[in-house]
Coordinates of C-alpha atoms in Angstrom, one line a residue:
M1 CA 145.3 78.9 76.3
P2 CA 148.3 78.9 78.6
L3 CA 148.7 82.2 80.5
A4 CA 152.0 82.6 78.9
H5 CA 150.4 83.0 75.5
I6 CA 147.7 85.5 76.6
P7 CA 148.3 88.9 75.1
I8 CA 149.5 91.2 77.8
H9 CA 146.9 93.9 77.0
R10 CA 144.1 91.3 77.5
A11 CA 145.6 89.7 80.5
A12 CA 145.9 93.1 82.3
G13 CA 142.1 93.1 82.6
I14 CA 141.7 89.7 84.2
S15 CA 142.2 88.4 87.7
S16 CA 145.0 86.0 86.9
L17 CA 147.7 88.7 87.3
H18 CA 149.8 86.8 89.8
S19 CA 150.0 83.7 87.6
L20 CA 150.7 85.9 84.5
Y21 CA 153.6 87.7 86.2
T22 CA 155.2 84.4 87.4
S23 CA 155.2 83.1 83.8
S24 CA 158.5 83.6 82.0
S25 CA 157.1 85.1 78.8
H26 CA 156.1 88.5 80.2
S27 CA 158.5 90.9 81.9
S28 CA 157.6 93.1 84.8
H29 CA 158.4 96.1 82.6
S30 CA 155.7 95.2 80.0
L31 CA 153.1 94.3 82.6
S32 CA 153.6 97.6 84.5
R33 CA 153.2 99.6 81.3
F34 CA 150.0 98.0 80.2
L35 CA 148.3 97.8 83.6
P36 CA 147.4 101.5 84.0
R37 CA 146.1 101.7 80.4
Y38 CA 143.6 99.0 80.6
L39 CA 142.6 98.8 84.3
H40 CA 139.6 101.0 84.9
S41 CA 139.6 99.9 88.6
F42 CA 142.9 99.7 90.5
S43 CA 141.4 97.2 93.0
L44 CA 143.3 94.5 91.1
F45 CA 146.5 96.4 90.9
S46 CA 147.1 97.0 94.6
P47 CA 147.0 93.3 95.6
L48 CA 149.4 92.5 92.8
L49 CA 151.9 95.0 94.1
S50 CA 151.7 93.6 97.6
S51 CA 151.8 89.9 96.7
V52 CA 154.5 90.0 94.0
Q53 CA 157.4 92.5 94.1
I54 CA 157.2 93.9 90.6
P55 CA 160.4 96.0 90.2
L56 CA 158.9 99.3 89.0
K57 CA 161.9 101.7 89.3
Q58 CA 162.5 101.8 85.6
S59 CA 158.8 101.5 84.5
A60 CA 156.8 103.4 87.1
S61 CA 157.1 106.8 85.3
S62 CA 155.9 105.4 82.0
A63 CA 153.0 103.6 83.8
C64 CA 151.7 106.8 85.3
H65 CA 152.3 108.7 82.1
L66 CA 150.1 106.3 80.2
A67 CA 147.5 106.4 82.9
R68 CA 147.3 110.2 82.5
S69 CA 147.2 110.2 78.8
S70 CA 144.4 107.6 78.8
H71 CA 142.2 109.8 81.1
I72 CA 142.3 107.2 83.9
R73 CA 142.2 108.3 87.5
Y74 CA 145.4 107.0 89.0
S75 CA 145.4 108.1 92.7
T76 CA 145.2 104.5 93.7
L77 CA 148.1 103.6 91.4
S78 CA 150.2 106.4 92.9
S79 CA 149.4 105.5 96.5
S80 CA 150.1 101.9 95.8
I81 CA 153.7 102.6 94.6
S82 CA 156.4 103.8 96.9
S83 CA 157.0 107.5 96.7
T84 CA 160.7 106.7 96.2
T85 CA 160.0 105.1 92.9
I86 CA 157.6 107.6 91.3
P87 CA 156.0 111.0 92.2
T88 CA 152.6 110.6 93.7
M89 CA 149.6 112.7 92.7
T90 CA 147.3 113.8 95.5
E91 CA 145.2 116.4 93.6
K92 CA 144.1 117.1 90.1
I93 CA 146.4 119.4 88.1
D94 CA 144.7 122.3 86.1
V95 CA 146.9 122.4 83.0
F96 CA 145.9 126.0 82.2
E97 CA 146.7 127.3 85.7
A98 CA 150.0 125.4 85.7
A99 CA 151.0 126.9 82.4
A100 CA 150.0 130.4 83.5
A101 CA 152.0 130.0 86.8
G102 CA 155.0 128.5 85.1
K103 CA 154.9 125.2 87.0
L104 CA 157.1 123.2 84.7
E105 CA 157.3 120.1 86.8
S106 CA 153.5 119.8 87.0
I107 CA 153.3 120.3 83.2
K108 CA 155.8 117.5 82.7
T109 CA 153.5 115.0 84.5
L110 CA 150.7 115.6 82.0
G111 CA 150.1 113.8 78.7
R112 CA 149.7 115.2 75.2
V113 CA 145.9 115.2 75.3
H114 CA 146.1 117.7 78.3
L115 CA 148.9 119.8 76.9
E116 CA 147.0 120.5 73.7
A117 CA 143.6 121.1 75.4
K118 CA 141.7 124.3 74.9
N119 CA 139.5 126.2 77.4
D120 CA 136.2 127.9 76.6
R121 CA 138.1 130.9 75.1
G122 CA 140.2 128.7 72.9
W123 CA 143.4 129.2 74.9
T124 CA 145.9 126.4 75.0
P125 CA 148.6 125.8 77.8
L126 CA 151.1 127.1 75.2
M127 CA 149.2 130.4 75.0
F128 CA 149.0 130.8 78.8
A129 CA 152.8 130.2 79.0
A130 CA 153.4 132.8 76.3
R131 CA 151.1 135.3 77.8
F132 CA 152.9 135.2 81.2
G133 CA 156.4 134.8 79.7
H134 CA 157.3 131.4 81.1
A135 CA 160.2 130.6 78.7
G136 CA 161.0 127.2 80.4
V137 CA 157.5 126.0 79.9
L138 CA 157.5 127.1 76.3
E139 CA 160.8 125.2 75.7
Y140 CA 159.3 122.0 77.0
L141 CA 156.0 122.3 75.2
L142 CA 157.6 123.0 71.9
S143 CA 160.8 120.9 71.9
E144 CA 159.7 117.9 73.9
A145 CA 155.9 117.7 74.0
K146 CA 155.7 118.9 70.4
V147 CA 152.4 120.9 70.8
D148 CA 151.0 122.8 67.9
P149 CA 152.3 126.4 67.9
N150 CA 149.8 127.5 65.2
A151 CA 146.7 127.0 67.3
I152 CA 144.4 130.0 67.4
N153 CA 142.1 131.1 70.1
K154 CA 138.6 132.7 69.7
D155 CA 140.2 136.2 69.4
G156 CA 142.2 134.9 66.4
K157 CA 145.6 135.0 68.3
T158 CA 148.4 132.4 68.4
A159 CA 150.8 132.0 71.3
A160 CA 153.3 134.2 69.4
D161 CA 150.7 136.9 69.1
L162 CA 150.0 136.9 72.8
A163 CA 153.7 136.9 73.7
E164 CA 154.3 140.0 71.6
L165 CA 151.1 141.7 72.7
W166 CA 152.0 141.5 76.4
G167 CA 155.7 142.3 75.9
A168 CA 157.1 138.9 77.0
A169 CA 160.5 139.3 75.4
E170 CA 161.9 135.9 76.5
A171 CA 158.8 134.1 75.3
V172 CA 158.9 135.9 72.0
E173 CA 162.5 134.7 71.5
V174 CA 161.7 131.1 72.4
L175 CA 158.8 131.0 69.9
R176 CA 160.9 132.6 67.2
R177 CA 163.6 130.0 67.7
L178 CA 161.5 126.8 68.2
A179 CA 158.5 127.7 66.0
P180 CA 159.8 129.9 63.2
S181 CA 157.0 128.8 60.9
T182 CA 154.2 130.0 63.2
K183 CA 151.4 131.5 61.2
K184 CA 151.2 134.6 63.4
V185 CA 148.5 137.2 62.9
T186 CA 150.4 140.5 62.5
I187 CA 148.8 143.8 63.2
A188 CA 150.4 146.8 61.5
A189 CA 151.3 149.7 63.6
P190 CA 150.1 153.3 63.2
A191 CA 152.2 155.2 60.7
S192 CA 154.7 157.5 62.2
P193 CA 154.0 161.3 62.0
A194 CA 155.2 162.8 58.8
G195 CA 158.9 163.6 58.9
S196 CA 159.5 161.9 62.2
G197 CA 161.8 159.3 60.6
A198 CA 160.6 156.7 63.2
S199 CA 160.5 153.1 62.2
S200 CA 157.1 151.4 62.2
S201 CA 156.2 148.7 64.7
N202 CA 153.0 146.7 65.3
I203 CA 150.0 147.9 67.4
A204 CA 151.2 145.9 70.3
D205 CA 154.4 147.9 70.5
W206 CA 152.4 151.1 70.4
W207 CA 150.2 149.9 73.3
K208 CA 153.2 149.1 75.4
K209 CA 154.9 152.5 74.9
R210 CA 151.9 154.8 75.0
T211 CA 152.2 155.3 78.7
I212 CA 155.5 157.1 78.4
H213 CA 154.2 160.5 77.5
E214 CA 151.8 162.5 79.6
I215 CA 149.5 165.4 78.9
K216 CA 147.4 167.8 80.9
P217 CA 144.3 166.5 82.6
L218 CA 141.1 166.2 80.5
H219 CA 138.5 168.9 80.7
F220 CA 136.2 168.6 83.8
S221 CA 138.9 166.7 85.7
G222 CA 141.5 169.4 86.7
S223 CA 140.2 170.6 90.0
V224 CA 143.0 171.4 92.6
I225 CA 140.8 171.6 95.7
N226 CA 141.0 169.1 98.6
R227 CA 137.6 167.6 98.9
L228 CA 138.1 166.9 102.7
S229 CA 135.7 164.0 102.7
F230 CA 136.7 163.1 106.2
L231 CA 135.4 166.4 107.5
R232 CA 131.9 166.1 106.0
T233 CA 130.6 164.7 109.2
D234 CA 132.2 167.5 111.3
K235 CA 129.3 169.9 111.6
E236 CA 131.3 172.5 113.4
Y237 CA 133.9 172.6 110.6
L238 CA 131.2 172.8 108.0
L239 CA 129.3 175.7 109.7
E240 CA 132.5 177.6 110.3
S241 CA 133.5 177.1 106.6
V242 CA 130.2 178.1 105.2
Q243 CA 130.2 181.4 107.2
A244 CA 133.9 182.2 106.6
P245 CA 134.4 185.6 104.8
S246 CA 136.7 184.1 102.2
T247 CA 134.5 181.1 101.3
R248 CA 133.4 181.1 97.7
F249 CA 130.0 179.9 96.4
I250 CA 129.3 178.6 92.9
L251 CA 125.7 179.6 92.1
F252 CA 123.4 177.5 89.9
Q253 CA 120.0 178.3 88.7
D254 CA 118.0 175.9 86.5
H255 CA 120.5 174.8 83.8
G256 CA 122.8 177.8 84.2
V257 CA 125.9 178.6 86.3
L258 CA 127.0 182.1 87.3
F259 CA 129.8 183.6 85.1
K260 CA 131.8 186.8 85.3
S261 CA 130.9 189.4 82.8
T262 CA 132.9 189.5 79.6
T263 CA 135.2 186.7 80.8
K264 CA 135.3 182.9 80.6
H265 CA 135.6 182.5 84.3
L266 CA 133.2 181.4 87.1
A267 CA 131.8 184.1 89.3
F268 CA 131.8 183.4 93.1
A269 CA 129.5 184.8 95.7
S270 CA 130.4 185.3 99.4
Y271 CA 128.5 184.3 102.5
N272 CA 127.5 187.9 103.0
D273 CA 126.0 187.9 99.5
I274 CA 123.7 185.0 100.1
K275 CA 123.1 184.8 103.8
G276 CA 119.7 186.4 103.3
L277 CA 118.7 183.3 101.3
I278 CA 120.3 180.4 103.2
G279 CA 119.9 181.9 106.7
P280 CA 122.3 181.7 109.7
D281 CA 122.1 177.9 110.1
P282 CA 121.9 176.5 106.6
L283 CA 123.2 173.0 107.6
N284 CA 120.1 172.3 109.7
K285 CA 117.5 174.9 108.5
L286 CA 118.1 175.4 104.8
P287 CA 114.9 176.6 103.1
E288 CA 113.1 174.0 101.1
G289 CA 113.9 174.3 97.4
L290 CA 117.6 175.2 97.9
V291 CA 120.5 172.8 97.6
L292 CA 123.8 173.5 99.4
V293 CA 126.9 171.3 98.8
F294 CA 130.3 171.4 100.4
L295 CA 133.0 171.0 97.7
G296 CA 136.2 171.3 99.8
A297 CA 139.0 173.8 100.2
D298 CA 141.8 175.1 98.0
E299 CA 144.9 174.5 100.1
V300 CA 147.3 175.0 97.2
S301 CA 146.7 178.5 95.9
S302 CA 145.5 180.0 99.1
P303 CA 146.7 183.5 100.1
E304 CA 150.2 183.7 101.6
P305 CA 150.4 183.9 105.5
D306 CA 151.5 187.6 105.3
D307 CA 148.2 188.6 103.7
S308 CA 146.5 188.9 107.0
H309 CA 143.3 190.2 105.6
E310 CA 143.0 187.1 103.5
Q311 CA 144.1 184.5 106.0
V312 CA 141.6 181.7 106.4
L313 CA 141.8 179.3 109.4
V314 CA 138.9 177.0 109.8
K315 CA 139.4 174.9 112.9
G316 CA 143.1 175.3 112.4
R317 CA 143.1 174.3 108.7
R318 CA 144.3 176.9 106.2
G319 CA 142.5 177.1 102.8
V320 CA 139.7 178.8 100.9
G321 CA 136.4 176.9 101.2
Y322 CA 134.2 176.2 98.2
W323 CA 130.5 175.5 98.3
A324 CA 127.8 175.1 95.6
L325 CA 124.3 176.6 96.0
D326 CA 121.4 175.8 93.7
L327 CA 118.8 178.5 93.5
S328 CA 116.3 176.7 91.2
A329 CA 113.7 176.4 94.0
K330 CA 111.7 173.8 92.1
G331 CA 109.0 171.6 93.6
A332 CA 105.8 172.0 95.7
L333 CA 107.7 172.7 98.9
A334 CA 109.5 175.8 97.6
T335 CA 107.4 178.8 98.9
P336 CA 106.4 181.8 96.9
E337 CA 108.3 184.0 99.3
L338 CA 111.6 182.1 98.6
K339 CA 111.1 182.3 94.9
E340 CA 110.5 186.0 95.1
S341 CA 113.6 186.4 97.2
I342 CA 115.7 184.5 94.7
E343 CA 114.5 186.5 91.8
Q344 CA 115.2 189.8 93.6
F345 CA 118.7 188.6 94.6
A346 CA 119.5 187.4 91.1
N347 CA 118.5 190.7 89.5
T348 CA 120.3 192.9 92.1
Y349 CA 123.4 190.8 92.3
T350 CA 124.0 190.3 88.6
Q351 CA 123.4 194.0 87.9
K352 CA 125.7 195.1 90.7
H353 CA 128.6 192.9 89.5
G354 CA 127.8 192.5 85.9
H355 CA 127.6 188.7 86.2
Y356 CA 125.2 186.5 84.3
F357 CA 123.8 182.9 84.4
A358 CA 125.1 181.0 81.3
E359 CA 123.9 177.6 80.1
M360 CA 126.3 174.8 81.3
R361 CA 126.6 173.6 77.7
P362 CA 128.5 175.1 76.0
A363 CA 129.7 177.8 78.4
T364 CA 131.7 175.5 80.7
F365 CA 133.7 174.1 77.8
G366 CA 135.7 177.4 77.8
L367 CA 136.7 177.2 81.5
S368 CA 140.2 176.7 82.7
L369 CA 141.0 173.2 83.9
P370 CA 140.8 174.0 87.7
E371 CA 137.4 175.7 87.2
S372 CA 136.1 173.0 84.9
G373 CA 136.9 170.4 87.5
L374 CA 135.3 172.4 90.2
V375 CA 132.1 173.0 88.3
S376 CA 132.0 169.3 87.3
Q377 CA 132.0 168.2 90.9
A378 CA 129.5 170.9 92.0
R379 CA 127.0 170.3 89.2
S380 CA 127.0 166.5 89.6
V381 CA 126.4 166.5 93.4
V382 CA 123.8 169.3 93.1
D383 CA 121.9 167.4 90.4
W384 CA 121.9 164.3 92.5
N385 CA 120.4 166.1 95.5
K386 CA 117.7 167.7 93.3
R387 CA 116.7 164.3 91.8
N388 CA 116.7 162.5 95.2
Q389 CA 114.5 164.6 97.4
F390 CA 112.5 161.6 98.5
C391 CA 113.5 158.3 100.0
A392 CA 113.7 155.5 97.5
G393 CA 112.8 153.0 100.3
C394 CA 109.5 154.5 101.6
G395 CA 108.9 157.7 99.7
R396 CA 109.2 160.1 102.6
K397 CA 111.0 163.4 102.3
S398 CA 114.8 162.8 102.7
L399 CA 117.2 165.0 104.6
S400 CA 120.6 166.3 103.4
H401 CA 123.7 165.4 105.5
E402 CA 127.5 165.4 105.3
G403 CA 127.6 168.7 103.4
G404 CA 125.2 167.5 100.7
H405 CA 127.0 164.2 100.1
K406 CA 124.5 162.0 101.8
R407 CA 120.7 161.9 102.0
T408 CA 118.9 160.0 104.7
C409 CA 115.3 159.1 105.5
P410 CA 114.2 160.4 109.0
S411 CA 114.7 157.7 111.5
V412 CA 112.0 159.0 113.9
L413 CA 108.5 160.0 112.6
Q414 CA 105.8 162.0 114.4
G415 CA 102.9 159.7 115.4
E416 CA 99.2 160.6 115.5
D417 CA 99.6 161.3 119.2
G418 CA 102.5 163.7 118.5
K419 CA 105.1 161.3 119.9
G420 CA 108.1 160.0 118.0
V421 CA 107.7 156.7 116.2
E422 CA 110.7 154.7 114.9
S423 CA 110.7 154.5 111.1
D424 CA 110.5 151.0 109.5
C425 CA 112.1 152.2 106.3
L426 CA 114.6 149.9 104.5
A427 CA 117.1 152.8 104.5
H428 CA 117.9 152.2 108.1
K429 CA 118.8 148.5 107.7
G430 CA 122.3 148.7 106.3
V431 CA 124.1 150.8 103.7
Q432 CA 121.9 151.4 100.7
N433 CA 123.0 152.5 97.3
F434 CA 120.3 155.3 97.1
T435 CA 121.9 157.1 100.1
Y436 CA 125.0 158.5 98.4
P437 CA 125.7 160.4 95.1
R438 CA 125.7 158.2 92.0
T439 CA 128.2 158.2 89.1
D440 CA 127.1 156.5 85.9
P441 CA 130.0 154.8 84.1
V442 CA 130.1 155.0 80.3
V443 CA 132.7 153.2 78.1
I444 CA 133.7 155.1 75.0
T445 CA 135.8 153.0 72.5
C446 CA 138.2 153.9 69.7
V447 CA 137.9 150.7 67.6
I448 CA 141.0 150.1 65.5
S449 CA 141.1 147.9 62.4
R450 CA 143.3 144.8 62.3
D451 CA 145.8 146.5 60.0
G452 CA 146.1 149.4 62.6
E453 CA 145.4 152.1 59.9
R454 CA 141.6 152.8 60.3
V455 CA 139.1 153.5 63.1
L456 CA 135.4 152.8 63.4
L457 CA 133.3 155.9 64.0
G458 CA 129.5 156.4 64.2
R459 CA 126.9 159.1 64.2
Q460 CA 123.5 159.6 65.6
A461 CA 120.7 161.3 63.5
V462 CA 120.4 164.3 65.9
W463 CA 124.1 165.3 65.5
P464 CA 125.1 168.0 63.1
K465 CA 125.8 166.7 59.6
G466 CA 129.2 165.3 59.1
T467 CA 129.8 164.7 62.8
Y468 CA 131.1 161.3 63.8
S469 CA 132.5 160.0 67.1
C470 CA 133.7 156.9 68.9
L471 CA 131.1 154.4 69.9
A472 CA 129.9 154.6 73.6
G473 CA 127.4 153.2 76.0
F474 CA 126.6 152.7 79.7
V475 CA 128.3 149.9 81.6
E476 CA 125.5 147.7 82.9
P477 CA 125.4 146.1 86.4
G478 CA 127.6 143.0 86.7
E479 CA 129.6 144.0 83.6
S480 CA 133.3 144.8 83.3
V481 CA 134.5 147.7 81.2
E482 CA 136.0 145.3 78.6
E483 CA 132.7 143.4 78.4
A484 CA 130.7 146.7 78.1
A485 CA 133.0 147.9 75.3
R486 CA 132.6 144.6 73.3
R487 CA 128.8 144.5 73.8
E488 CA 128.2 148.2 72.9
V489 CA 130.3 148.1 69.8
K490 CA 128.7 144.9 68.6
E491 CA 125.2 146.1 69.3
E492 CA 125.7 149.4 67.5
S493 CA 127.8 148.4 64.6
G494 CA 128.0 144.6 64.3
I495 CA 131.7 144.8 64.8
R496 CA 133.2 142.2 67.2
V497 CA 136.0 143.4 69.4
G498 CA 138.9 141.4 70.8
H499 CA 141.6 143.1 73.0
V500 CA 140.4 146.2 74.9
M501 CA 142.8 148.5 76.6
Y502 CA 142.0 151.4 79.0
H503 CA 143.4 154.8 78.0
S504 CA 141.9 157.5 80.3
S505 CA 138.7 158.8 81.9
Q506 CA 136.8 162.0 82.0
P507 CA 133.9 163.2 84.3
W508 CA 131.0 164.4 82.2
P509 CA 128.6 166.5 84.4
F510 CA 125.6 166.1 82.2
P511 CA 124.4 165.2 84.7
N512 CA 126.8 162.7 86.5
T513 CA 128.6 160.5 84.0
L514 CA 132.2 159.1 84.1
M515 CA 133.5 158.5 80.5
I516 CA 135.9 155.6 80.4
G517 CA 138.1 155.9 77.3
C518 CA 139.5 152.7 75.7
H519 CA 141.2 151.5 72.6
A520 CA 140.1 148.2 71.1
E521 CA 141.0 145.8 68.3
A522 CA 138.4 144.9 65.8
I523 CA 138.1 141.2 64.8
N524 CA 135.9 141.7 61.7
E525 CA 135.2 144.7 59.5
D526 CA 131.7 144.1 58.1
I527 CA 129.5 146.9 59.6
N528 CA 125.8 146.3 60.2
I529 CA 124.1 149.1 62.1
A530 CA 120.7 147.5 61.8
L531 CA 121.8 144.2 63.4
E532 CA 120.7 144.9 66.9
D533 CA 119.8 148.2 68.7
Q534 CA 119.7 150.4 65.6
E535 CA 120.9 153.4 67.6
L536 CA 123.2 154.9 64.9
E537 CA 122.3 156.6 61.7
D538 CA 125.6 155.6 60.2
A539 CA 128.9 153.9 61.0
R540 CA 132.0 153.6 58.9
W541 CA 135.8 153.1 58.8
F542 CA 138.0 156.2 58.5
T543 CA 141.6 156.3 57.6
R544 CA 144.4 157.8 59.7
Q545 CA 144.8 160.7 57.3
E546 CA 141.0 161.5 57.4
V547 CA 141.1 161.6 61.2
L548 CA 144.2 163.7 61.3
E549 CA 142.7 166.3 59.0
A550 CA 139.5 166.4 61.1
L551 CA 141.4 166.7 64.3
K552 CA 143.0 169.9 63.1
G553 CA 139.6 171.5 62.7
S554 CA 138.1 170.2 65.9
R555 CA 140.7 170.9 68.6
S556 CA 139.1 174.2 69.6
A557 CA 135.7 173.8 67.9
T558 CA 132.3 173.7 69.5
F559 CA 130.4 170.4 68.9
G560 CA 127.3 172.0 67.3
N561 CA 128.9 174.3 64.8
P562 CA 128.0 173.7 61.1
V563 CA 130.3 171.9 58.8
E564 CA 130.8 171.8 55.0
P565 CA 129.2 168.9 53.2
G566 CA 131.4 165.9 52.8
V567 CA 133.8 167.0 55.6
L568 CA 134.4 164.8 58.6
R569 CA 133.7 166.6 61.9
L570 CA 135.0 165.2 65.2
P571 CA 134.2 166.1 68.8
P572 CA 136.1 169.1 70.2
G573 CA 139.3 168.9 72.2
T574 CA 137.4 169.1 75.5
A575 CA 135.8 165.7 74.9
I576 CA 137.5 162.4 75.6
A577 CA 136.6 161.1 72.2
H578 CA 138.9 163.7 70.7
V579 CA 141.7 162.6 73.1
I580 CA 141.6 158.9 72.4
L581 CA 141.3 159.5 68.6
R582 CA 144.3 161.8 68.7
A583 CA 146.4 159.3 70.7
W584 CA 145.8 156.7 68.0
A585 CA 146.1 158.9 65.0
T586 CA 149.4 160.6 66.0
G587 CA 151.0 157.7 67.9
E588 CA 151.6 160.1 70.8
G589 CA 150.4 157.5 73.4
E590 CA 149.1 160.2 75.7
V591 CA 147.9 159.4 79.2
P592 CA 146.6 162.3 81.4
Q593 CA 149.0 163.2 84.2
S594 CA 148.0 163.3 87.8
R595 CA 147.7 166.6 89.6
M596 CA 148.4 165.0 93.0

């Protein structure tokens, strides 16, 4: 068969390219278009370009475009053609990164198969462009590339949903104009408070505007003292502070903290009150069984300079020092003499001043915000010291340093001959996570239904009857807050969660937890508490009206109080569960304000 009669798409795969081109029946345009589609090795294409001058100015772009859409590597093609005729490609383009970054020119070089691809989360380039508000990329993908605007990711969201959720106004406008028939998943907004007259919007709008209003700090987070962490290594400052006449000591014993008689305020002891227990040099020679922790100094509400009898200057710094002292004296190393001294002090001191030791729960729930923040810090660090008396690396008795904020294993041990021997403990080989106080993060999630009108609440069997709360659990190592929220909710209730958004946090000193409050959107609504960990006795969806009614009765309530049968009981106003539920139910969008 004469070469002139060989179909161009077959001829492109043979070695007679030069003869084929010189025949009159095939134009350079048709040859240059079919070469990249059918050549799986460009070793034949390069010689052709050099031996015959195929004019590619009009056809080079289509050649490269076909190569891309056919999944063929075309670096050789690009390098073989002059950069003045077509753009060269020196590295692979990630279509998702290009869409997220708004790189329109890179997007235009890719074929349809790439522009409609999905990643492992089901996101398309259109979704990335919508999420990050790149209107120009959206224009091209919808009007020229003709990609599908109705594609849905694994969270059930379209590009239009993502644009609205993240507040990309220009992207929303483009999608409404070029894809008006998009089957968008709408999420109804929380109803406006009765009588407000406010128009409703979807839950995405509520999430966007909920940072406008601010409220007071959450309970256990309102301390006004300066922790002065940079001075914890200054032993001279610490010793002068602990002995200053105005320094105040919070006293703990077992599970109790010292309260003033007939008031809901902490009672503070002075150095003169307790120096018989801690001695003249408590930083280096604190009796075994006691725990002493430096909390910081109140530099805000300190006495005015003209109150000379109350002026406090510790190494030139003004402020009232605060320390915590635990008198529990537990363990084999606490001597009988120390225990007797503590008992005598407690009886004498409390009778003299009318003070008393009250259980942390529920007594501290009635404290003012500054005192609740102070006792939260004190209790958490004291508890950590009591639980870490021995080195986790070698088991030897550890020492307290930096005002109780660090425990170290002795670096030099006494040998059999009485001489010092260097310790081989792991604790001396870098920074170890058992050296400093720990905080355990817990994510607590207010799960909202797809229509925005109900929340998922659960209860444990040990709770008072009728009591429900948000689902919560510890954040595990190597896990983000969002991942922990999704995992915990699914494990406890069988509900899958999509979007997770942080709201606020709260220290919870029982003993050293940080509660991380979030709102999340449920993907399904079929509850199954027996599916995985079976931690809950019950879980169910509650309406906005039910939650609003329950919030009225729980704002100042104590968690353990009895409740009438059939009545929903929620955590009190001092708990973060109450705060994030109220933010959703009322549409207030509250975020705690900073005290700094």
